């Protein structure tokens, strides 16, 4: 292709307007390492495999359906669930009446991890980050008045996927709905749990077997149901850039395909019902290109398995706007952020979409904020005319170039994973997790320096800010209600039938029986989620991850103005000179929340700033965290909170420290903590609270000042 006839004239005009500066100063490099120019022309599209394609046709870059939104718009979903099944059911009915087209169920952390609500390890987690489900009776209440033969239901569940999917199936049975009438998606993506979200229960090998068993059962009995949603969303939330999210998500999908084939399934019996789930952040064009690149890469990967059904190589995806990009500061800005991210997902060709609510950096969404989030999608669908043109950005010189760049960079990582023996082996090596954590640390360093602007956080801050909207809070009484329901179920069920069903499930786990099929009688007999999970745990064991901390990524990215971190390093050195050791900090994440981006980034950054940092295992109880703090002889404990357990877990930590002689250890807290709860924590003994968006040098400075006042004054 020849050069654009006016390119030289444009260059001359642009250089004149630059007043002597080189045009190259307008170039920039994305966090993905992709170099971006200020101008793209048709010449940039030469020799690209991904261009000159059409919607609905291989390799599906422009969308999996020929007519896309001109034929039918994407499905509007809202990921929702909190407190009890009764309260969540009422929320669902309101959402459906207001224009939502499908359900997307969020479960609480105890349920994710296979614990009943009466288990002592989960006292601070019940109903906080999702709905508590302990038995099929809860599941029946959750879907009361919602016809499951007509409603598509997406369930975000991975660890306790067997009892939860079985509970959904039995709840439908008791509505009179046949298995073959059920439609929707179960996430069932365990590999990403070992990478980021951490709501695993069993080790990788039996977890992969569970996935294959679900695929097999549903392929035979639930032909309309999607058996897995291969998720990159939580990788993005943990810090992955768009190339990493694309590469690791596609590599996870390849691993699941291999596992299903190994179990004896034919590619075309399960692959058409594989679906994907991508996270959409504020890099607008990059994430549009990411979805297009992912479709190309999945088609390329699946072609190697020689499917005969075209749908086997067609990537269909759900998307969710970023939760991590939402800010506590100036929170109404989050409405604009979510709108931008929703547009990115739509222009990228998603099949369904969830838009986050503006208040989720502070607490659970309220009815008011959820309505705005839902209406964001409705307005895009009904008022913007975007749905009237198929893939309106197709052919954009810039977008096509970004698409091709992501394809090339992601394929390199996919090839590297294959050389390691596949994604399961790569996860064992630690490579994907460390790359995501390094990406997160570098991102935080750019934000803390102001290189990556976040309006209201590191630029255009409000001088005096107050929260002027309702915050939803789940009361501790929810646990009491759930425990009462468990007691009632256990007192009225046929215990002999439960015991036999659980024994049969253990036998299936030991042998080769299908675990989902074996769990159905236990659910019908009213065995609980915890009992079913325990039956399999007795055979498989419970997985415990090794927690590691990267070093050097945060400080190496801090290049704009190093005075703040140099000051802290000098003071930690001075502390060492006077005390004979560095300030020592335990960074801990208590409760069952597995999102570890925040406390991993803090641990890595504090280590770079001169602290000695211990990082706790995931899922500690307050007593375990206190014991570790004493044994490691730390000066300070940093407690990270995301899932609304701060009012129970952190005061309990302080009490446990006092019990075992650790009353002199300073406790600071950070994470998603509403400002109106700060005084509660201060009264409980917390010395500093760092809300979302707090620059790490600021939190380190305040923490160090507390230590200096205590030990050096």
XYZ file of C-alpha atoms in Angstrom:
713
model
C 0.000 0.000 0.000
C 1.427 3.370 -0.982
C 1.872 6.202 1.471
C -1.077 8.542 1.930
C -0.695 11.297 -0.705
C -1.023 14.071 1.868
C 1.092 12.515 4.635
C 4.158 14.639 3.936
C 2.009 17.805 3.954
C 0.454 16.738 7.259
C 3.908 16.126 8.736
C 5.039 19.596 7.660
C 1.891 21.194 9.140
C 2.155 19.236 12.393
C 5.844 20.066 12.876
C 5.071 23.731 12.301
C 2.369 23.591 14.986
C 4.798 21.809 17.327
C 7.064 24.896 17.109
C 10.316 23.047 16.774
C 9.505 20.026 18.930
C 9.835 16.588 17.361
C 6.649 14.742 16.457
C 8.089 11.761 18.297
C 7.377 13.558 21.580
C 3.687 12.777 20.920
C 4.378 9.037 20.930
C 3.584 7.165 24.119
C 3.845 3.614 25.387
C 0.885 1.883 27.062
C 1.208 -0.224 30.237
C 1.018 -3.204 27.866
C 4.261 -2.068 26.246
C 2.516 -1.091 23.003
C 3.895 2.023 21.338
C 1.159 4.422 20.205
C 1.631 7.108 17.560
C -0.408 10.325 17.322
C -1.698 9.457 13.823
C -2.632 6.263 12.011
C -3.347 5.797 8.307
C -4.315 2.929 6.003
C -0.629 2.177 5.592
C -0.524 0.919 9.201
C -2.978 -1.865 8.359
C -0.779 -3.645 5.809
C -0.282 -7.385 6.356
C -2.606 -7.602 9.377
C -4.459 -10.910 9.728
C -7.228 -9.358 11.789
C -8.472 -6.808 9.244
C -10.865 -7.274 6.321
C -13.182 -9.576 8.271
C -16.962 -9.383 8.644
C -19.230 -9.843 11.676
C -20.389 -13.391 12.258
C -17.655 -14.822 10.062
C -14.349 -16.436 11.025
C -12.217 -15.333 12.835
C -15.051 -13.291 14.422
C -12.964 -10.153 15.092
C -15.999 -7.959 14.369
C -18.363 -10.030 16.510
C -19.708 -13.586 16.773
C -23.105 -12.742 15.227
C -23.632 -11.417 11.726
C -26.106 -8.709 12.723
C -24.786 -8.080 16.245
C -26.795 -5.377 18.063
C -28.722 -4.397 14.945
C -30.383 -7.786 15.296
C -30.523 -7.940 19.093
C -28.808 -5.769 21.708
C -26.607 -7.216 24.407
C -28.232 -8.662 27.535
C -28.390 -6.238 30.462
C -27.296 -8.019 33.636
C -26.605 -6.711 37.124
C -24.327 -8.787 39.332
C -26.235 -8.677 42.602
C -26.736 -10.498 45.848
C -26.436 -9.543 49.494
C -27.693 -10.423 52.934
C -30.343 -13.152 52.866
C -31.945 -14.942 49.940
C -35.221 -13.164 50.734
C -33.680 -9.684 50.457
C -31.797 -10.574 47.284
C -34.965 -11.997 45.734
C -36.777 -8.712 46.379
C -33.873 -6.840 44.760
C -34.040 -9.120 41.689
C -37.756 -8.542 41.228
C -37.229 -4.760 41.286
C -34.361 -4.999 38.806
C -36.325 -7.176 36.375
C -39.283 -4.801 36.554
C -36.911 -1.908 35.762
C -35.562 -3.396 32.537
C -32.927 -5.953 33.501
C -33.046 -8.990 31.183
C -31.122 -11.669 33.065
C -29.967 -12.501 36.589
C -26.345 -12.567 37.717
C -25.986 -13.927 41.234
C -23.298 -12.839 43.703
C -22.724 -15.233 46.584
C -21.180 -14.342 49.916
C -17.619 -15.352 50.720
C -18.560 -18.148 53.101
C -20.590 -19.787 50.341
C -17.755 -19.371 47.834
C -15.377 -21.158 50.159
C -17.763 -24.015 50.952
C -18.563 -23.038 54.546
C -21.999 -22.965 56.126
C -22.947 -19.729 57.874
C -22.483 -21.310 61.308
C -18.800 -22.128 60.716
C -16.526 -20.207 63.135
C -14.088 -19.136 60.367
C -16.713 -17.047 58.562
C -18.365 -15.068 61.355
C -17.541 -11.710 59.731
C -18.418 -12.664 56.156
C -22.082 -13.733 56.143
C -24.164 -11.868 53.567
C -21.571 -9.081 53.241
C -20.234 -9.448 49.681
C -23.093 -11.496 48.288
C -26.068 -13.591 49.278
C -25.683 -16.350 51.873
C -26.760 -19.764 50.578
C -26.603 -22.718 52.951
C -29.051 -25.163 51.363
C -31.539 -25.663 48.573
C -34.166 -24.016 50.781
C -32.179 -20.752 50.485
C -31.872 -21.306 46.743
C -35.646 -21.741 46.426
C -36.230 -18.452 48.245
C -33.625 -16.736 46.057
C -35.584 -17.610 42.902
C -39.082 -17.410 44.362
C -41.475 -16.023 41.741
C -38.786 -16.129 39.040
C -39.617 -18.801 36.427
C -36.351 -20.644 35.834
C -37.585 -22.099 32.544
C -37.764 -18.535 31.189
C -34.998 -16.626 33.001
C -31.320 -16.878 32.086
C -29.328 -17.104 35.326
C -25.602 -16.449 35.598
C -23.938 -17.606 38.808
C -20.448 -16.486 39.765
C -19.269 -19.566 41.599
C -16.057 -21.573 41.402
C -14.983 -23.105 44.716
C -18.331 -24.491 45.914
C -19.565 -24.951 42.366
C -20.878 -28.494 42.908
C -23.330 -27.792 45.771
C -24.388 -24.424 44.298
C -25.102 -25.705 40.782
C -26.805 -28.769 42.244
C -28.885 -26.478 44.458
C -29.966 -24.434 41.433
C -30.930 -27.593 39.538
C -32.964 -28.976 42.462
C -34.632 -25.601 43.099
C -35.709 -25.664 39.442
C -36.946 -29.243 39.782
C -39.134 -28.183 42.691
C -40.506 -25.367 40.511
C -41.433 -28.063 37.976
C -38.677 -27.059 35.552
C -36.849 -29.793 33.662
C -33.063 -29.849 33.390
C -33.144 -29.280 29.642
C -35.165 -26.068 30.092
C -32.499 -24.321 32.182
C -30.434 -21.582 30.576
C -27.631 -19.414 31.864
C -23.997 -19.745 32.899
C -22.012 -21.090 35.811
C -18.586 -19.440 36.085
C -16.816 -22.687 37.036
C -13.393 -21.154 36.272
C -11.072 -22.457 38.958
C -7.730 -21.655 37.337
C -8.200 -17.915 37.743
C -8.943 -18.481 41.421
C -5.399 -19.724 41.939
C -4.186 -16.628 40.076
C -6.192 -13.800 41.621
C -9.514 -14.119 43.418
C -8.509 -17.082 45.605
C -11.972 -18.512 46.348
C -10.716 -22.037 45.761
C -11.411 -24.991 48.048
C -9.631 -28.034 46.611
C -6.210 -28.511 44.991
C -5.931 -27.945 41.206
C -6.166 -31.569 40.054
C -9.532 -32.476 41.661
C -10.796 -28.970 40.839
C -10.136 -29.624 37.152
C -11.994 -32.912 37.489
C -14.992 -31.029 38.931
C -15.017 -28.789 35.853
C -14.947 -31.780 33.501
C -17.760 -33.484 35.449
C -19.930 -30.371 35.170
C -19.243 -30.103 31.446
C -20.122 -33.764 30.975
C -23.352 -33.664 33.006
C -24.620 -30.454 31.435
C -23.742 -31.530 27.899
C -25.966 -34.587 28.394
C -28.748 -33.042 30.475
C -28.728 -29.224 30.142
C -28.093 -28.380 26.466
C -29.028 -24.680 26.873
C -26.696 -24.116 29.800
C -23.187 -22.650 29.553
C -20.902 -24.840 31.633
C -18.034 -22.421 32.171
C -17.352 -18.696 31.980
C -13.629 -18.250 31.490
C -12.863 -15.107 33.404
C -10.280 -12.409 32.851
C -12.239 -9.901 34.931
C -10.605 -10.741 38.229
C -7.185 -10.695 36.584
C -7.844 -7.093 35.533
C -9.070 -6.233 39.019
C -5.893 -7.777 40.451
C -3.739 -5.564 38.227
C -3.386 -7.285 34.850
C -3.137 -4.992 31.854
C -5.153 -5.749 28.716
C -2.491 -7.969 27.116
C -2.051 -10.030 30.284
C -5.813 -10.336 30.731
C -6.206 -11.509 27.138
C -3.317 -13.974 27.190
C -4.069 -15.591 30.538
C -7.820 -15.835 29.848
C -7.315 -17.518 26.485
C -4.668 -19.807 28.011
C -7.120 -20.797 30.769
C -9.680 -21.632 28.089
C -7.202 -23.811 26.206
C -6.433 -25.687 29.436
C -10.136 -26.392 30.049
C -10.568 -27.656 26.502
C -7.632 -30.038 26.948
C -9.067 -31.282 30.251
C -12.456 -31.992 28.686
C -10.887 -33.783 25.734
C -8.737 -35.823 28.104
C -11.881 -36.940 29.935
C -13.170 -38.381 26.649
C -15.560 -35.639 25.535
C -15.870 -34.615 21.891
C -14.896 -30.997 21.166
C -18.253 -30.102 19.632
C -20.261 -31.468 22.580
C -18.962 -28.828 25.018
C -17.039 -26.064 23.220
C -20.120 -24.238 21.851
C -21.224 -23.571 25.440
C -17.931 -22.201 26.690
C -18.262 -18.500 27.394
C -15.882 -15.777 28.536
C -15.909 -12.886 30.983
C -13.704 -9.820 30.496
C -13.105 -6.810 32.691
C -13.314 -3.366 31.125
C -11.302 -0.485 32.560
C -10.589 3.107 31.643
C -8.196 2.458 28.737
C -11.048 3.034 26.307
C -9.700 1.982 22.904
C -7.344 -0.634 24.321
C -10.203 -2.592 25.866
C -12.294 -2.373 22.700
C -9.304 -3.829 20.874
C -8.869 -6.453 23.614
C -12.297 -7.990 22.961
C -11.669 -8.058 19.203
C -8.214 -9.618 19.711
C -9.588 -12.216 22.120
C -12.088 -13.436 19.527
C -9.301 -13.781 16.961
C -6.997 -15.621 19.366
C -9.710 -18.007 20.552
C -10.601 -18.890 16.966
C -6.939 -19.496 16.198
C -6.484 -21.675 19.304
C -9.651 -23.709 18.754
C -8.840 -24.320 15.093
C -5.999 -26.519 16.350
C -8.562 -28.927 17.847
C -10.346 -29.341 14.461
C -13.955 -28.686 15.544
C -16.699 -29.257 12.986
C -19.254 -26.911 14.557
C -18.379 -23.230 13.849
C -19.725 -22.280 17.299
C -16.901 -24.273 18.899
C -14.386 -21.598 17.863
C -16.652 -18.595 18.432
C -15.809 -16.529 21.520
C -18.891 -15.163 23.260
C -18.357 -12.957 26.264
C -19.933 -11.196 29.196
C -18.244 -8.000 30.373
C -18.261 -6.047 33.608
C -17.070 -2.523 34.168
C -14.176 -2.170 36.584
C -14.721 -2.060 40.322
C -11.096 -1.165 40.957
C -11.361 2.038 38.867
C -14.127 3.358 41.140
C -13.002 5.909 43.708
C -14.148 6.827 47.181
C -13.094 10.423 46.505
C -15.570 12.539 44.501
C -17.634 9.360 43.938
C -20.126 10.788 41.445
C -17.219 10.783 38.982
C -17.743 7.019 39.015
C -20.953 7.433 37.015
C -18.889 8.873 34.142
C -16.204 6.203 34.524
C -18.774 3.412 34.360
C -20.421 4.995 31.302
C -17.073 5.154 29.491
C -16.303 1.547 30.373
C -19.774 0.403 29.305
C -19.303 2.114 25.931
C -15.955 0.386 25.550
C -17.527 -3.029 26.178
C -20.374 -2.315 23.771
C -18.124 -1.020 20.993
C -15.964 -4.093 21.556
C -18.946 -6.354 20.905
C -19.899 -7.912 24.255
C -22.884 -10.290 24.468
C -23.955 -9.203 27.943
C -22.880 -6.506 30.346
C -22.899 -5.579 34.026
C -22.327 -1.966 35.011
C -20.993 -1.280 38.502
C -22.641 1.239 40.794
C -20.934 4.508 41.699
C -20.853 3.767 45.443
C -19.050 0.407 45.292
C -15.713 1.889 46.364
C -17.406 2.530 49.711
C -19.945 -0.253 50.222
C -22.581 -2.467 48.652
C -24.712 -0.774 45.965
C -28.024 0.670 47.064
C -31.251 0.525 45.061
C -30.592 4.141 44.009
C -27.063 3.556 42.731
C -27.969 0.245 41.078
C -30.742 1.999 39.156
C -28.272 4.530 37.748
C -25.910 1.715 36.773
C -28.693 -0.226 35.054
C -30.048 2.878 33.326
C -26.577 3.576 31.950
C -26.971 0.500 29.767
C -30.609 1.199 28.934
C -29.761 4.722 27.777
C -26.910 3.465 25.610
C -29.244 0.892 24.057
C -32.294 3.077 23.578
C -31.026 6.629 23.108
C -27.583 6.570 21.462
C -28.335 4.756 18.149
C -25.157 2.716 18.697
C -27.138 -0.491 18.231
C -28.210 0.460 14.705
C -24.786 -0.082 13.112
C -22.843 -3.335 13.307
C -19.331 -2.850 14.740
C -19.202 0.912 14.111
C -15.469 1.178 14.882
C -14.434 -1.610 12.515
C -11.850 -0.303 10.063
C -10.524 2.413 12.366
C -6.817 2.667 11.601
C -5.985 3.132 15.272
C -8.300 0.443 16.598
C -7.256 -2.155 14.037
C -3.598 -1.427 14.856
C -4.244 -1.867 18.583
C -6.124 -5.110 17.883
C -3.209 -6.478 15.906
C -0.711 -5.403 18.588
C -2.661 -7.166 21.343
C -2.903 -10.298 19.193
C 0.865 -10.315 18.682
C 1.802 -9.572 22.308
C -0.768 -11.932 23.840
C 0.218 -14.758 21.487
C 3.821 -14.497 22.730
C 2.611 -15.060 26.302
C 0.282 -17.902 25.244
C 3.218 -19.585 23.476
C 5.360 -19.133 26.597
C 2.636 -20.807 28.683
C 2.419 -23.707 26.254
C 6.191 -24.177 26.527
C 5.759 -24.470 30.309
C 3.252 -27.282 29.740
C -0.014 -25.344 29.768
C -1.732 -22.968 32.163
C -1.908 -25.385 35.092
C 1.866 -25.867 34.971
C 2.396 -22.130 34.482
C 0.311 -21.441 37.604
C 2.418 -23.951 39.543
C 5.549 -22.057 38.420
C 4.066 -18.779 39.716
C 4.686 -16.942 36.446
C 1.181 -15.570 35.719
C 0.524 -14.464 39.313
C 3.843 -12.662 39.619
C 3.336 -10.842 36.315
C -0.091 -9.635 37.384
C 1.248 -8.475 40.758
C 4.156 -6.673 39.102
C 1.711 -4.941 36.731
C -0.406 -3.869 39.723
C 2.586 -2.477 41.616
C 3.754 -0.502 38.585
C 0.244 0.885 38.054
C 0.058 2.012 41.680
C 3.437 3.745 41.390
C 2.248 5.657 38.311
C -0.915 6.741 40.134
C 0.987 7.793 43.254
C 3.243 9.988 41.104
C 0.348 11.502 39.167
C 1.592 10.022 35.881
C -1.722 8.193 35.508
C -4.407 10.736 36.364
C -7.433 9.803 38.462
C -9.720 12.796 38.736
C -10.579 13.603 42.330
C -7.787 11.378 43.677
C -4.450 12.672 42.408
C -5.718 15.667 40.418
C -8.625 18.125 40.805
C -9.220 17.005 44.389
C -12.066 18.468 46.422
C -10.899 20.459 49.441
C -13.648 19.433 51.853
C -15.482 16.300 50.854
C -18.409 14.629 52.589
C -20.381 11.534 51.716
C -23.929 12.699 51.013
C -25.633 9.488 49.966
C -26.926 6.335 51.583
C -24.508 3.489 52.338
C -25.959 -0.027 52.374
C -24.828 -2.021 55.389
C -25.551 -5.683 56.044
C -26.302 -6.252 59.762
C -24.650 -8.978 61.817
C -28.135 -10.393 62.459
C -28.060 -11.953 58.974
C -25.759 -14.655 60.344
C -28.186 -15.346 63.161
C -31.012 -15.777 60.645
C -28.939 -18.162 58.537
C -27.900 -20.234 61.544
C -31.540 -20.518 62.638
C -32.483 -21.760 59.164
C -29.687 -24.349 59.216
C -30.875 -25.642 62.581
C -34.445 -25.867 61.323
C -33.435 -27.789 58.186
C -31.283 -30.233 60.142
C -34.049 -30.863 62.675
C -36.679 -31.709 60.045
C -34.750 -33.666 57.383
C -34.260 -37.431 57.063
C -30.758 -37.717 58.527
C -30.283 -41.287 57.301
C -30.967 -40.171 53.725
C -28.510 -37.299 54.144
C -25.814 -39.603 55.526
C -26.258 -42.097 52.688
C -26.171 -39.363 50.024
C -23.005 -37.830 51.490
C -21.368 -41.265 51.713
C -22.239 -41.886 48.059
C -20.719 -38.508 47.172
C -17.491 -39.429 48.965
C -17.443 -42.710 47.064
C -17.864 -40.822 43.777
C -14.992 -38.540 44.760
C -12.784 -41.544 45.531
C -13.756 -43.338 42.332
C -14.801 -42.104 38.925
C -18.409 -41.090 39.481
C -19.720 -37.785 38.195
C -19.593 -35.409 41.144
C -22.446 -33.139 40.060
C -24.725 -36.108 39.472
C -23.696 -37.578 42.834
C -24.400 -34.298 44.651
C -28.007 -34.015 43.469
C -29.421 -36.654 45.878
C -27.591 -34.950 48.768
C -29.144 -31.600 47.870
C -32.598 -33.162 47.526
C -32.143 -34.709 50.989
C -31.356 -31.188 52.344
C -27.628 -31.629 52.916
C -26.033 -28.199 53.315
C -23.434 -26.508 51.135
C -20.860 -27.021 53.887
C -21.673 -30.712 54.320
C -21.394 -31.392 50.587
C -18.121 -29.449 50.382
C -16.771 -31.281 53.439
C -17.613 -34.651 51.893
C -15.417 -33.883 48.905
C -12.755 -32.211 51.063
C -12.418 -35.441 53.020
C -11.156 -37.027 49.791
C -9.474 -34.116 48.000
C -8.126 -32.017 50.874
C -8.275 -28.200 51.094
C -5.774 -26.174 49.084
C -3.498 -23.716 50.889
C -1.583 -21.283 48.681
C 1.925 -20.007 49.288
C 1.798 -16.227 49.691
C 4.747 -14.387 48.162
C 5.637 -10.751 47.766
C 7.342 -9.227 44.730
C 10.022 -6.592 45.209
C 11.419 -3.733 43.191
C 8.471 -3.150 40.847
C 6.975 -0.224 42.759
C 10.214 1.684 43.349
C 11.549 1.069 39.839
C 8.397 2.644 38.355
C 8.677 5.675 40.668
C 10.603 8.011 38.352
C 8.780 11.368 38.242
C 9.635 12.739 41.689
C 11.450 10.460 44.111
C 11.603 12.915 47.016
C 8.633 11.359 48.834
C 9.962 7.813 48.735
C 13.558 8.938 49.345
C 12.335 10.663 52.530
C 10.643 7.484 53.753
C 13.688 5.347 52.904
C 15.927 7.712 54.838
C 13.623 7.550 57.848
C 13.405 3.733 57.800
C 17.210 3.701 57.696
C 17.291 6.078 60.676
C 14.839 3.801 62.524
C 17.229 0.916 61.885
C 20.201 2.908 63.162
C 18.427 3.727 66.455
C 16.477 0.488 67.025
C 18.840 -2.058 65.525
C 16.179 -3.322 63.137
C 13.868 -1.925 60.507
C 10.233 -1.090 61.174
C 8.504 -4.450 60.805
C 4.954 -4.776 59.491
C 2.561 -7.678 59.103
C 0.152 -7.120 56.218
C -2.874 -9.371 56.652
C -6.156 -10.154 54.920
C -8.627 -11.667 57.369
C -11.897 -13.379 56.597
C -12.745 -15.215 53.400
C -12.258 -12.365 50.905
C -9.742 -13.529 48.312
C -9.174 -10.277 46.418
C -5.512 -9.710 47.167
C -4.463 -6.820 44.909
C -4.563 -4.188 47.650
C -2.625 -5.966 50.346
C -0.094 -7.432 47.886
C 0.611 -3.976 46.404
C 0.931 -2.426 49.881
C 3.263 -5.199 51.037
C 5.453 -4.880 47.930
C 5.592 -1.082 48.091
C 6.344 -0.926 51.838
C 9.176 -3.414 51.331
C 10.576 -1.178 48.587
C 10.344 1.774 50.998
C 12.547 0.116 53.609
C 10.102 -1.724 55.879
C 10.598 -5.353 56.807
C 7.294 -6.807 55.624
C 5.652 -10.096 56.544
C 2.671 -11.048 54.423
C 0.120 -13.384 55.939
C -1.534 -16.379 54.312
C -4.985 -15.707 52.895
C -8.141 -16.325 54.925
C -6.690 -15.786 58.395
C -8.887 -15.471 61.441
C -8.154 -12.535 63.763
C -6.660 -14.972 66.275
C -4.326 -16.414 63.653
C -3.241 -12.946 62.493
C -2.549 -11.886 66.086
C -0.502 -15.029 66.729
C 1.563 -14.429 63.570
C 2.159 -10.795 64.578
C 3.511 -11.894 67.980
C 5.644 -14.700 66.558
C 7.173 -12.388 63.938
C 7.726 -9.636 66.531
C 6.240 -6.907 64.345
C 5.810 -3.252 65.254
C 2.614 -2.761 63.258
C -0.181 -4.801 61.656
C -1.791 -3.496 58.481
C -5.263 -5.018 58.085
C -6.713 -4.946 54.570
C -10.491 -4.990 54.187
C -12.630 -5.171 51.071
C -15.765 -7.145 51.841
C -17.423 -5.161 54.638
C -16.019 -7.265 57.462
C -13.934 -4.455 58.949
C -16.314 -3.702 61.836
C -16.076 -7.234 63.178
C -12.688 -8.589 62.065
C -10.410 -5.648 62.909
C -11.731 -5.003 66.472
C -11.470 -8.754 67.088
C -7.840 -8.654 65.890
C -7.071 -5.906 68.424
C -8.731 -7.912 71.210
C -6.785 -11.034 70.235
C -3.520 -9.079 70.316
C -4.319 -7.886 73.835
C -5.050 -11.439 74.985
C -1.575 -12.674 74.021
C 0.542 -9.700 75.051
C 0.478 -7.711 71.833
C -1.252 -4.582 73.114
C 1.787 -2.455 72.090
C 1.505 -3.497 68.432
C 0.061 -0.675 66.351
C -2.884 -1.597 64.103
C -3.689 0.356 60.945
C -6.438 -0.445 58.447
C -6.997 0.108 54.749
C -9.315 -0.808 51.893
C -12.987 -0.326 51.164
C -14.023 1.230 54.468
C -16.807 3.858 54.470
C -15.673 7.174 56.025
C -18.532 7.035 58.531
C -16.940 3.871 59.977
C -13.558 5.496 60.663
C -14.549 6.718 64.150
C -15.831 3.236 65.017
C -12.419 1.790 64.146
C -10.529 4.538 65.985
C -12.593 3.850 69.106
C -11.758 0.155 68.743
C -8.048 0.999 68.811
C -7.075 1.422 65.160
C -4.426 4.161 64.873
C -4.875 5.071 61.197
C -7.358 4.289 58.412
C -6.375 4.542 54.750
C -9.338 4.612 52.388
C -9.364 3.738 48.682
C -7.066 5.941 46.614
C -4.672 6.780 49.455
C -1.191 7.192 47.883
C 1.145 4.596 49.338
C 3.844 7.176 50.243
C 1.185 9.021 52.279
C 0.111 5.896 54.159
C 3.733 4.847 54.697
C 4.569 8.338 55.987
C 1.725 8.252 58.527
C 2.513 4.693 59.610
C 6.164 5.605 60.051
C 5.254 8.705 62.062
C 3.237 6.519 64.439
C 6.274 4.282 64.881
C 8.649 7.213 65.318
C 6.417 8.739 68.002
C 6.278 5.415 69.837
C 9.876 4.272 69.555
C 12.080 7.289 68.745
C 10.549 10.198 70.660
